[in-house]
mmCIF file of C-alpha atoms and ligand atoms in Angstrom:
data_model
loop_
_atom_site.group_PDB
_atom_site.id
_atom_site.type_symbol
_atom_site.label_atom_id
_atom_site.label_comp_id
_atom_site.label_asym_id
_atom_site.label_seq_id
_atom_site.Cartn_x
_atom_site.Cartn_y
_atom_site.Cartn_z
ATOM 1 C CA MET A 1 19.537 -11.003 -10.403
ATOM 2 C CA ILE A 2 17.649 -11.211 -7.094
ATOM 3 C CA ASP A 3 15.506 -8.205 -7.138
ATOM 4 C CA LEU A 4 14.168 -7.018 -3.481
ATOM 5 C CA ARG A 5 13.514 -3.791 -4.209
ATOM 6 C CA SER A 6 9.552 -4.009 -3.881
ATOM 7 C CA ASP A 7 6.921 -6.260 -4.236
ATOM 8 C CA THR A 8 6.190 -4.280 -7.539
ATOM 9 C CA VAL A 9 8.780 -5.841 -9.789
ATOM 10 C CA THR A 10 6.978 -9.518 -10.319
ATOM 11 C CA THR A 11 5.962 -10.165 -13.667
ATOM 12 C CA PRO A 12 2.468 -11.506 -14.989
ATOM 13 C CA ASP A 13 2.506 -15.429 -15.131
ATOM 14 C CA ASP A 14 1.319 -17.471 -17.895
ATOM 15 C CA ARG A 15 -2.147 -17.327 -16.037
ATOM 16 C CA MET A 16 -2.498 -13.920 -16.040
ATOM 17 C CA ARG A 17 -0.888 -13.833 -19.688
ATOM 18 C CA ASP A 18 -3.661 -15.958 -20.813
ATOM 19 C CA ALA A 19 -6.649 -14.169 -19.226
ATOM 20 C CA ALA A 20 -5.539 -10.807 -20.872
ATOM 21 C CA GLN A 21 -5.454 -12.716 -24.401
ATOM 22 C CA SER A 22 -9.223 -13.723 -23.753
ATOM 23 C CA ALA A 23 -10.265 -10.635 -21.882
ATOM 24 C CA ALA A 24 -13.744 -9.584 -23.008
ATOM 25 C CA VAL A 25 -13.350 -5.827 -22.994
ATOM 26 C CA GLY A 26 -15.096 -2.715 -24.100
ATOM 27 C CA ASP A 27 -14.960 1.426 -23.184
ATOM 28 C CA ASP A 28 -14.746 1.446 -19.401
ATOM 29 C CA VAL A 29 -15.327 4.992 -19.565
ATOM 30 C CA TYR A 30 -18.794 4.055 -21.260
ATOM 31 C CA ARG A 31 -18.821 1.407 -18.398
ATOM 32 C CA GLU A 32 -19.104 -1.255 -21.109
ATOM 33 C CA ASP A 33 -15.973 -3.051 -20.061
ATOM 34 C CA PRO A 34 -17.523 -6.597 -18.351
ATOM 35 C CA THR A 35 -14.288 -7.697 -17.193
ATOM 36 C CA VAL A 36 -13.343 -4.306 -15.298
ATOM 37 C CA ALA A 37 -16.892 -4.400 -14.243
ATOM 38 C CA GLU A 38 -15.951 -8.115 -13.044
ATOM 39 C CA LEU A 39 -13.209 -6.895 -11.225
ATOM 40 C CA GLU A 40 -14.873 -4.347 -9.707
ATOM 41 C CA THR A 41 -17.955 -6.316 -8.047
ATOM 42 C CA THR A 42 -15.398 -9.211 -7.287
ATOM 43 C CA VAL A 43 -13.148 -6.759 -5.200
ATOM 44 C CA ALA A 44 -16.429 -4.910 -3.400
ATOM 45 C CA ASP A 45 -17.833 -8.213 -2.366
ATOM 46 C CA ARG A 46 -14.121 -9.356 -1.075
ATOM 47 C CA LEU A 47 -13.634 -6.255 1.024
ATOM 48 C CA GLY A 48 -17.459 -6.202 2.112
ATOM 49 C CA THR A 49 -17.999 -2.442 0.511
ATOM 50 C CA GLU A 50 -20.779 -1.659 -1.710
ATOM 51 C CA SER A 51 -19.058 -0.448 -4.695
ATOM 52 C CA ALA A 52 -15.146 -0.342 -6.251
ATOM 53 C CA LEU A 53 -13.613 1.588 -8.728
ATOM 54 C CA TYR A 54 -10.038 0.439 -10.689
ATOM 55 C CA PHE A 55 -7.461 2.512 -11.244
ATOM 56 C CA PRO A 56 -4.184 2.774 -13.112
ATOM 57 C CA SER A 57 -2.110 3.022 -9.717
ATOM 58 C CA GLY A 58 -2.555 3.380 -5.648
ATOM 59 C CA THR A 59 -1.140 6.924 -5.986
ATOM 60 C CA MET A 60 -3.982 7.800 -8.370
ATOM 61 C CA ALA A 61 -6.337 5.762 -6.195
ATOM 62 C CA ASN A 62 -5.707 7.410 -3.065
ATOM 63 C CA GLN A 63 -5.332 10.916 -4.217
ATOM 64 C CA VAL A 64 -8.683 10.716 -5.642
ATOM 65 C CA ALA A 65 -10.096 9.051 -2.616
ATOM 66 C CA VAL A 66 -8.787 12.418 -0.539
ATOM 67 C CA ARG A 67 -10.102 14.731 -3.126
ATOM 68 C CA VAL A 68 -13.747 13.305 -3.055
ATOM 69 C CA HIS A 69 -13.518 13.144 0.785
ATOM 70 C CA THR A 70 -12.112 16.861 1.376
ATOM 71 C CA ASP A 71 -12.684 20.108 0.290
ATOM 72 C CA ARG A 72 -9.741 22.723 -0.181
ATOM 73 C CA GLY A 73 -8.003 24.048 2.533
ATOM 74 C CA GLN A 74 -8.848 21.465 5.124
ATOM 75 C CA GLU A 75 -6.649 19.597 7.191
ATOM 76 C CA VAL A 76 -5.791 15.792 6.563
ATOM 77 C CA LEU A 77 -4.735 13.861 9.629
ATOM 78 C CA ALA A 78 -1.651 11.542 9.165
ATOM 79 C CA ASP A 79 1.249 9.646 10.426
ATOM 80 C CA ARG A 80 4.164 11.400 9.509
ATOM 81 C CA LYS A 81 5.470 8.536 7.794
ATOM 82 C CA SER A 82 2.542 7.540 5.913
ATOM 83 C CA HIS A 83 2.752 6.817 1.955
ATOM 84 C CA VAL A 84 0.180 9.905 1.190
ATOM 85 C CA VAL A 85 2.811 12.238 3.290
ATOM 86 C CA LYS A 86 6.217 10.925 1.917
ATOM 87 C CA TYR A 87 6.094 9.353 -1.558
ATOM 88 C CA GLU A 88 3.066 11.052 -3.243
ATOM 89 C CA LEU A 89 4.721 14.250 -4.336
ATOM 90 C CA GLY A 90 2.864 16.523 -2.190
ATOM 91 C CA GLY A 91 -0.141 15.497 -3.999
ATOM 92 C CA LEU A 92 -2.598 16.364 -1.192
ATOM 93 C CA ALA A 93 -1.433 19.997 -1.479
ATOM 94 C CA ASP A 94 -1.026 20.073 -5.051
ATOM 95 C CA LEU A 95 -3.942 18.136 -6.221
ATOM 96 C CA SER A 96 -6.393 19.171 -3.602
ATOM 97 C CA GLY A 97 -5.034 22.055 -1.569
ATOM 98 C CA LEU A 98 -4.886 20.439 1.683
ATOM 99 C CA GLN A 99 -2.899 20.714 4.820
ATOM 100 C CA VAL A 100 -1.354 18.113 6.240
ATOM 101 C CA ARG A 101 -1.309 17.422 10.350
ATOM 102 C CA MET A 102 1.548 15.161 10.656
ATOM 103 C CA LEU A 103 1.152 12.565 13.778
ATOM 104 C CA ASP A 104 4.003 10.728 15.093
ATOM 105 C CA THR A 105 2.810 7.643 16.280
ATOM 106 C CA ASP A 106 3.489 4.178 17.734
ATOM 107 C CA ARG A 107 3.143 1.479 14.831
ATOM 108 C CA GLY A 108 1.670 3.981 12.200
ATOM 109 C CA ALA A 109 -1.533 4.358 13.632
ATOM 110 C CA PRO A 110 -2.671 7.291 15.946
ATOM 111 C CA THR A 111 -4.566 6.350 19.121
ATOM 112 C CA PRO A 112 -7.797 7.951 19.899
ATOM 113 C CA GLU A 113 -6.096 10.469 21.941
ATOM 114 C CA GLN A 114 -3.748 11.532 19.004
ATOM 115 C CA VAL A 115 -6.757 11.827 16.743
ATOM 116 C CA ALA A 116 -8.564 14.164 19.258
ATOM 117 C CA ALA A 117 -5.466 16.193 19.980
ATOM 118 C CA GLY A 118 -5.078 16.636 16.085
ATOM 119 C CA PHE A 119 -8.329 17.338 15.357
ATOM 120 C CA VAL A 120 -9.241 20.953 13.864
ATOM 121 C CA GLU A 121 -12.912 22.703 14.438
ATOM 122 C CA THR A 122 -13.905 24.671 11.747
ATOM 123 C CA GLU A 123 -14.156 28.141 12.789
ATOM 124 C CA LEU A 124 -12.893 31.620 11.760
ATOM 125 C CA HIS A 125 -9.289 31.361 11.945
ATOM 126 C CA ARG A 126 -9.205 27.514 11.412
ATOM 127 C CA PRO A 127 -9.687 25.278 8.409
ATOM 128 C CA GLY A 128 -11.157 22.211 9.910
ATOM 129 C CA THR A 129 -10.280 18.738 9.893
ATOM 130 C CA GLY A 130 -11.596 17.135 7.001
ATOM 131 C CA LEU A 131 -10.147 13.163 6.852
ATOM 132 C CA LEU A 132 -7.913 10.827 8.956
ATOM 133 C CA CYS A 133 -6.168 8.777 6.901
ATOM 134 C CA LEU A 134 -4.592 5.178 7.982
ATOM 135 C CA GLU A 135 -2.365 2.900 6.234
ATOM 136 C CA ASN A 136 -2.322 -1.045 6.820
ATOM 137 C CA THR A 137 0.125 -2.662 6.420
ATOM 138 C CA HIS A 138 2.407 0.339 7.259
ATOM 139 C CA ASN A 139 5.473 0.720 4.459
ATOM 140 C CA ALA A 140 7.790 2.966 5.936
ATOM 141 C CA ARG A 141 7.640 1.526 9.485
ATOM 142 C CA GLY A 142 8.687 -1.939 7.986
ATOM 143 C CA GLY A 143 5.541 -3.550 6.778
ATOM 144 C CA LEU A 144 3.677 -3.304 10.228
ATOM 145 C CA ALA A 145 0.484 -5.262 10.413
ATOM 146 C CA ILE A 146 -1.884 -2.572 12.293
ATOM 147 C CA ASP A 147 -4.665 -4.791 14.316
ATOM 148 C CA PRO A 148 -8.432 -4.273 13.789
ATOM 149 C CA GLU A 149 -8.743 -2.669 17.261
ATOM 150 C CA ARG A 150 -6.434 -0.070 16.790
ATOM 151 C CA ILE A 151 -7.821 0.686 13.126
ATOM 152 C CA ALA A 152 -11.457 1.066 14.818
ATOM 153 C CA ALA A 153 -10.491 3.090 17.789
ATOM 154 C CA ALA A 154 -8.725 5.444 15.352
ATOM 155 C CA ALA A 155 -11.864 5.131 13.040
ATOM 156 C CA GLU A 156 -14.205 5.812 16.254
ATOM 157 C CA ALA A 157 -12.453 9.011 17.136
ATOM 158 C CA ALA A 158 -12.589 10.625 13.503
ATOM 159 C CA HIS A 159 -16.088 9.462 13.320
ATOM 160 C CA ASP A 160 -17.046 11.034 16.728
ATOM 161 C CA ARG A 161 -15.763 14.538 15.509
ATOM 162 C CA ASP A 162 -17.711 13.648 11.812
ATOM 163 C CA VAL A 163 -14.095 13.089 10.008
ATOM 164 C CA PRO A 164 -14.428 10.148 7.495
ATOM 165 C CA VAL A 165 -11.680 7.587 7.367
ATOM 166 C CA HIS A 166 -9.633 6.376 4.486
ATOM 167 C CA LEU A 167 -7.453 3.673 4.782
ATOM 168 C CA ASP A 168 -4.371 2.897 2.563
ATOM 169 C CA GLY A 169 -4.885 -0.750 2.591
ATOM 170 C CA ALA A 170 -1.943 -1.159 -1.046
ATOM 171 C CA ARG A 171 -0.918 -4.175 1.018
ATOM 172 C CA VAL A 172 -4.207 -4.724 3.355
ATOM 173 C CA PHE A 173 -4.336 -8.416 2.540
ATOM 174 C CA ASN A 174 -0.441 -9.182 3.863
ATOM 175 C CA ALA A 175 -1.835 -7.214 7.047
ATOM 176 C CA ALA A 176 -4.842 -9.719 7.040
ATOM 177 C CA THR A 177 -2.745 -12.704 6.560
ATOM 178 C CA ALA A 178 -0.502 -11.647 8.966
ATOM 179 C CA LEU A 179 -2.898 -11.185 11.726
ATOM 180 C CA ASP A 180 -4.968 -14.084 10.638
ATOM 181 C CA VAL A 181 -8.336 -11.958 10.554
ATOM 182 C CA PRO A 182 -10.377 -11.592 7.775
ATOM 183 C CA VAL A 183 -9.784 -8.551 5.198
ATOM 184 C CA THR A 184 -13.325 -7.063 6.204
ATOM 185 C CA GLU A 185 -12.283 -6.693 10.263
ATOM 186 C CA LEU A 186 -9.499 -4.196 9.076
ATOM 187 C CA VAL A 187 -11.955 -2.534 6.113
ATOM 188 C CA ASP A 188 -14.781 -2.361 8.235
ATOM 189 C CA PRO A 189 -14.211 0.395 10.466
ATOM 190 C CA VAL A 190 -13.353 2.800 7.805
ATOM 191 C CA ASP A 191 -15.083 4.784 5.012
ATOM 192 C CA THR A 192 -12.714 3.994 2.094
ATOM 193 C CA VAL A 193 -9.827 1.777 1.354
ATOM 194 C CA MET A 194 -7.563 2.052 -1.452
ATOM 195 C CA ILE A 195 -6.013 -1.672 -2.257
ATOM 196 C CA SER A 196 -3.240 -2.592 -4.577
ATOM 197 C CA LEU A 197 -3.172 -5.788 -7.131
ATOM 198 C CA SER A 198 0.318 -4.904 -8.605
ATOM 199 C CA LYS A 199 2.147 -5.182 -5.396
ATOM 200 C CA GLY A 200 2.102 -8.951 -3.666
ATOM 201 C CA LEU A 201 -0.526 -10.399 -5.330
ATOM 202 C CA GLY A 202 1.402 -9.917 -8.719
ATOM 203 C CA ALA A 203 -1.031 -7.910 -11.310
ATOM 204 C CA PRO A 204 0.678 -6.167 -14.044
ATOM 205 C CA VAL A 205 -1.248 -3.004 -13.424
ATOM 206 C CA GLY A 206 -3.982 -1.486 -11.052
ATOM 207 C CA SER A 207 -5.287 -0.633 -7.571
ATOM 208 C CA MET A 208 -9.040 -0.035 -6.607
ATOM 209 C CA VAL A 209 -10.778 2.296 -4.122
ATOM 210 C CA ALA A 210 -13.520 0.429 -2.455
ATOM 211 C CA GLY A 211 -16.182 2.083 -0.385
ATOM 212 C CA PRO A 212 -20.276 3.328 -0.082
ATOM 213 C CA GLU A 213 -21.690 3.522 -3.901
ATOM 214 C CA SER A 214 -22.122 7.310 -3.855
ATOM 215 C CA PHE A 215 -18.553 8.023 -2.958
ATOM 216 C CA VAL A 216 -17.622 5.416 -5.894
ATOM 217 C CA GLU A 217 -19.595 7.328 -8.139
ATOM 218 C CA ASP A 218 -18.143 10.680 -7.204
ATOM 219 C CA ALA A 219 -14.560 8.805 -7.419
ATOM 220 C CA ARG A 220 -15.554 7.620 -10.733
ATOM 221 C CA ARG A 221 -15.812 11.206 -11.874
ATOM 222 C CA THR A 222 -12.789 12.582 -10.069
ATOM 223 C CA ARG A 223 -10.847 9.789 -11.537
ATOM 224 C CA LYS A 224 -11.503 11.044 -14.930
ATOM 225 C CA LEU A 225 -10.666 14.768 -13.957
ATOM 226 C CA PHE A 226 -7.453 13.450 -12.922
ATOM 227 C CA GLY A 227 -6.699 11.541 -16.542
ATOM 228 C CA GLY A 228 -7.426 7.947 -14.869
ATOM 229 C CA GLY A 229 -10.558 7.228 -17.575
ATOM 230 C CA MET A 230 -9.488 3.925 -19.439
ATOM 231 C CA ARG A 231 -10.606 2.674 -22.346
ATOM 232 C CA GLN A 232 -10.296 -1.292 -23.233
ATOM 233 C CA ALA A 233 -8.715 -1.717 -19.432
ATOM 234 C CA GLY A 234 -10.401 -5.259 -19.509
ATOM 235 C CA ILE A 235 -6.777 -6.285 -21.006
ATOM 236 C CA ILE A 236 -5.261 -5.481 -17.660
ATOM 237 C CA ALA A 237 -8.376 -5.932 -15.577
ATOM 238 C CA ALA A 238 -8.123 -9.680 -16.453
ATOM 239 C CA PRO A 239 -5.034 -10.608 -14.962
ATOM 240 C CA ALA A 240 -5.971 -8.598 -11.989
ATOM 241 C CA LEU A 241 -8.582 -10.695 -11.347
ATOM 242 C CA ARG A 242 -6.388 -13.679 -11.304
ATOM 243 C CA ALA A 243 -3.745 -11.607 -8.892
ATOM 244 C CA LEU A 244 -6.926 -11.955 -6.163
ATOM 245 C CA GLU A 245 -6.808 -15.638 -6.231
ATOM 246 C CA ASN A 246 -2.849 -14.882 -5.022
ATOM 247 C CA VAL A 247 -3.867 -13.583 -1.563
ATOM 248 C CA ALA A 248 -2.891 -16.949 0.115
ATOM 249 C CA ASP A 249 0.236 -17.188 -1.029
ATOM 250 C CA LEU A 250 1.384 -13.922 0.680
ATOM 251 C CA GLU A 251 2.387 -16.315 3.713
ATOM 252 C CA ILE A 252 5.107 -17.482 1.697
ATOM 253 C CA ASP A 253 6.552 -14.353 1.119
ATOM 254 C CA HIS A 254 6.360 -13.257 4.714
ATOM 255 C CA GLU A 255 7.603 -16.434 5.692
ATOM 256 C CA HIS A 256 10.937 -15.610 3.373
ATOM 257 C CA ALA A 257 10.916 -12.303 4.979
ATOM 258 C CA ARG A 258 11.347 -14.044 8.579
ATOM 259 C CA VAL A 259 14.134 -16.244 7.484
ATOM 260 C CA LEU A 260 15.974 -13.295 5.376
ATOM 261 C CA ALA A 261 15.597 -11.057 8.644
ATOM 262 C CA ALA A 262 17.080 -14.156 10.925
ATOM 263 C CA GLY A 263 20.000 -14.791 8.413
ATOM 264 C CA LEU A 264 20.672 -10.871 8.135
ATOM 265 C CA THR A 265 20.456 -10.416 12.025
ATOM 266 C CA ALA A 266 23.789 -12.408 11.707
ATOM 267 C CA VAL A 267 25.594 -10.628 9.414
ATOM 268 C CA ASP A 268 28.319 -7.783 11.504
ATOM 269 C CA GLY A 269 26.722 -4.239 11.517
ATOM 270 C CA PHE A 270 22.888 -5.307 10.158
ATOM 271 C CA ALA A 271 20.179 -4.388 12.548
ATOM 272 C CA VAL A 272 17.051 -5.722 11.570
ATOM 273 C CA GLN A 273 13.512 -5.005 12.461
ATOM 274 C CA GLU A 274 11.578 -8.104 12.935
ATOM 275 C CA PRO A 275 9.359 -8.564 10.266
ATOM 276 C CA GLU A 276 5.368 -8.640 10.549
ATOM 277 C CA THR A 277 4.743 -9.009 6.684
ATOM 278 C CA ASN A 278 7.119 -9.199 3.708
ATOM 279 C CA ILE A 279 9.037 -5.856 4.464
ATOM 280 C CA VAL A 280 12.553 -6.203 6.156
ATOM 281 C CA LEU A 281 14.213 -3.157 7.523
ATOM 282 C CA ALA A 282 17.994 -3.567 8.049
ATOM 283 C CA ASP A 283 19.791 -0.749 9.719
ATOM 284 C CA VAL A 284 23.159 -0.732 8.133
ATOM 285 C CA GLU A 285 24.905 2.026 10.212
ATOM 286 C CA GLY A 286 26.876 -0.259 11.970
ATOM 287 C CA THR A 287 28.948 -1.162 8.845
ATOM 288 C CA GLY A 288 30.181 1.908 8.787
ATOM 289 C CA LEU A 289 29.221 2.489 5.500
ATOM 290 C CA ASP A 290 26.732 4.725 3.788
ATOM 291 C CA THR A 291 23.226 3.039 2.198
ATOM 292 C CA GLU A 292 24.328 3.837 -1.205
ATOM 293 C CA THR A 293 27.882 1.708 -0.286
ATOM 294 C CA VAL A 294 25.844 -1.276 0.618
ATOM 295 C CA LEU A 295 23.874 -1.301 -1.849
ATOM 296 C CA ASP A 296 26.535 -1.300 -4.412
ATOM 297 C CA ARG A 297 28.262 -3.849 -2.971
ATOM 298 C CA LEU A 298 24.792 -6.146 -2.904
ATOM 299 C CA ALA A 299 23.962 -5.129 -6.641
ATOM 300 C CA ASP A 300 27.779 -5.915 -7.490
ATOM 301 C CA ARG A 301 26.381 -9.520 -6.399
ATOM 302 C CA ASP A 302 23.247 -9.306 -8.315
ATOM 303 C CA VAL A 303 21.039 -8.518 -5.094
ATOM 304 C CA LEU A 304 18.984 -5.434 -5.302
ATOM 305 C CA ALA A 305 17.676 -3.741 -2.350
ATOM 306 C CA THR A 306 16.084 -0.317 -1.765
ATOM 307 C CA ALA A 307 17.850 2.728 0.392
ATOM 308 C CA PHE A 308 15.076 3.797 2.721
ATOM 309 C CA GLY A 309 16.497 6.766 4.464
ATOM 310 C CA PRO A 310 20.183 7.742 5.551
ATOM 311 C CA THR A 311 21.344 3.936 7.047
ATOM 312 C CA THR A 312 18.207 2.361 6.313
ATOM 313 C CA ILE A 313 17.990 -0.129 3.646
ATOM 314 C CA ARG A 314 14.465 -2.120 2.468
ATOM 315 C CA PHE A 315 14.160 -5.476 1.635
ATOM 316 C CA CYS A 316 10.658 -6.826 -0.166
ATOM 317 C CA THR A 317 10.223 -10.289 -0.962
ATOM 318 C CA HIS A 318 7.615 -11.273 -3.437
ATOM 319 C CA ARG A 319 5.767 -14.264 -5.557
ATOM 320 C CA ASP A 320 8.940 -14.239 -7.977
ATOM 321 C CA VAL A 321 11.640 -15.122 -5.336
ATOM 322 C CA SER A 322 11.850 -18.441 -4.004
ATOM 323 C CA ARG A 323 13.285 -19.884 -0.973
ATOM 324 C CA PRO A 324 16.260 -20.828 -3.089
ATOM 325 C CA ASP A 325 17.112 -17.423 -4.149
ATOM 326 C CA ILE A 326 16.425 -15.934 -0.104
ATOM 327 C CA ASP A 327 19.122 -18.599 0.678
ATOM 328 C CA ALA A 328 21.445 -17.140 -2.375
ATOM 329 C CA VAL A 329 20.767 -13.850 -1.028
ATOM 330 C CA LEU A 330 21.964 -14.559 2.331
ATOM 331 C CA GLU A 331 25.282 -16.290 1.130
ATOM 332 C CA ARG A 332 26.062 -13.335 -1.349
ATOM 333 C CA ILE A 333 25.594 -10.828 1.844
ATOM 334 C CA ASP A 334 27.362 -12.691 4.021
ATOM 335 C CA ASP A 335 30.365 -12.904 1.514
ATOM 336 C CA ALA A 336 29.998 -8.900 0.947
ATOM 337 C CA PHE A 337 30.599 -8.298 4.642
HETATM 338 C C1 LIG B 1 2.813 1.563 -3.259
HETATM 339 C C2 LIG B 1 2.107 2.421 -2.142
HETATM 340 C C3 LIG B 1 1.307 3.095 -2.716
HETATM 341 C C4 LIG B 1 1.156 3.619 -4.096
HETATM 342 O O1 LIG B 1 1.008 2.827 -5.531
HETATM 343 P P1 LIG B 1 1.528 2.552 -6.427
HETATM 344 O O2 LIG B 1 0.897 2.074 -7.292
HETATM 345 O O3 LIG B 1 2.820 2.686 -6.669
HETATM 346 O O4 LIG B 1 1.300 4.280 -7.197
HETATM 347 C C5 LIG B 1 0.375 4.021 -1.857
HETATM 348 N N1 LIG B 1 0.493 3.406 -0.557
HETATM 349 C C6 LIG B 1 1.324 2.471 -0.080
HETATM 350 C C7 LIG B 1 1.268 2.524 1.378
HETATM 351 C C8 LIG B 1 2.253 1.960 -0.735
HETATM 352 O O5 LIG B 1 3.123 1.093 -0.887
#
């Protein structure tokens, strides 16, 4: 089976398993786990923030960050296709009592003008804008890598109105790799960032929220409220530390995505968006089949991908697929269509 559903399907390699085996641990709710502490300082250093906090998932990390930034009843500005809006079960409303003002953006990041137009002043009849959420890479738009200038311009427009900015950077290292910029250039303009260690980097579990120390202390308390206080989490933090060493390999995933996209373009009925990172979106309307049928045909040939809309499927490359795997996928798809 060649599994291109997501870059979360990677399994921990021997280095990671060894690290888990020998990890020093303690009760992290009492802040006594040295491996979690090492992971948090390492990530903060890497991202150029004061502090960072380990979470079991990216969803919890985003939701806690949003909760800490906002007051109930406020509005959150976010791209219509952003993960916090589309894929977190309405958590902004459910968990934090927020209302989302969705923006139709080009490439997933609003322009300063869009931020200005979406901003709502707090007054008798209006809730006020409490947060701007950005996403990089932008998953639902095909793994687009948003450049530092766009991030900075959107963040500045928010800051001019005293609105803080949270970056959903689940794949921010993919963005930095694709743009060939230090990751700090993508993170510096925002107040807080979420990164996933369990996506392209290959950790078995975990995401981080990074930002100012006072924010992270508040987030630690809110993480507890949301049920995310963990005990001997060094067992999972140790492989997560090893995962940080895999950033340099992301370029290989991107190369595989380019090869895959180039091959898929030649398949009858497939319209492929040119990938910028490790996500390939293919519109299969031209096959005359619905996505489920296309995915079934692939699964019959031991290739897995994901439905990403009525006629769109997503392929995601990751460290557990090789170049021969990609070539095999293309041969099998060619055979199927
Ligand atoms: C996967 C993802 C998340 C959520 O991470 P989980 O660990 O799956 O909860 C958040 N944002 C983006 C952009 C993602 O791709």
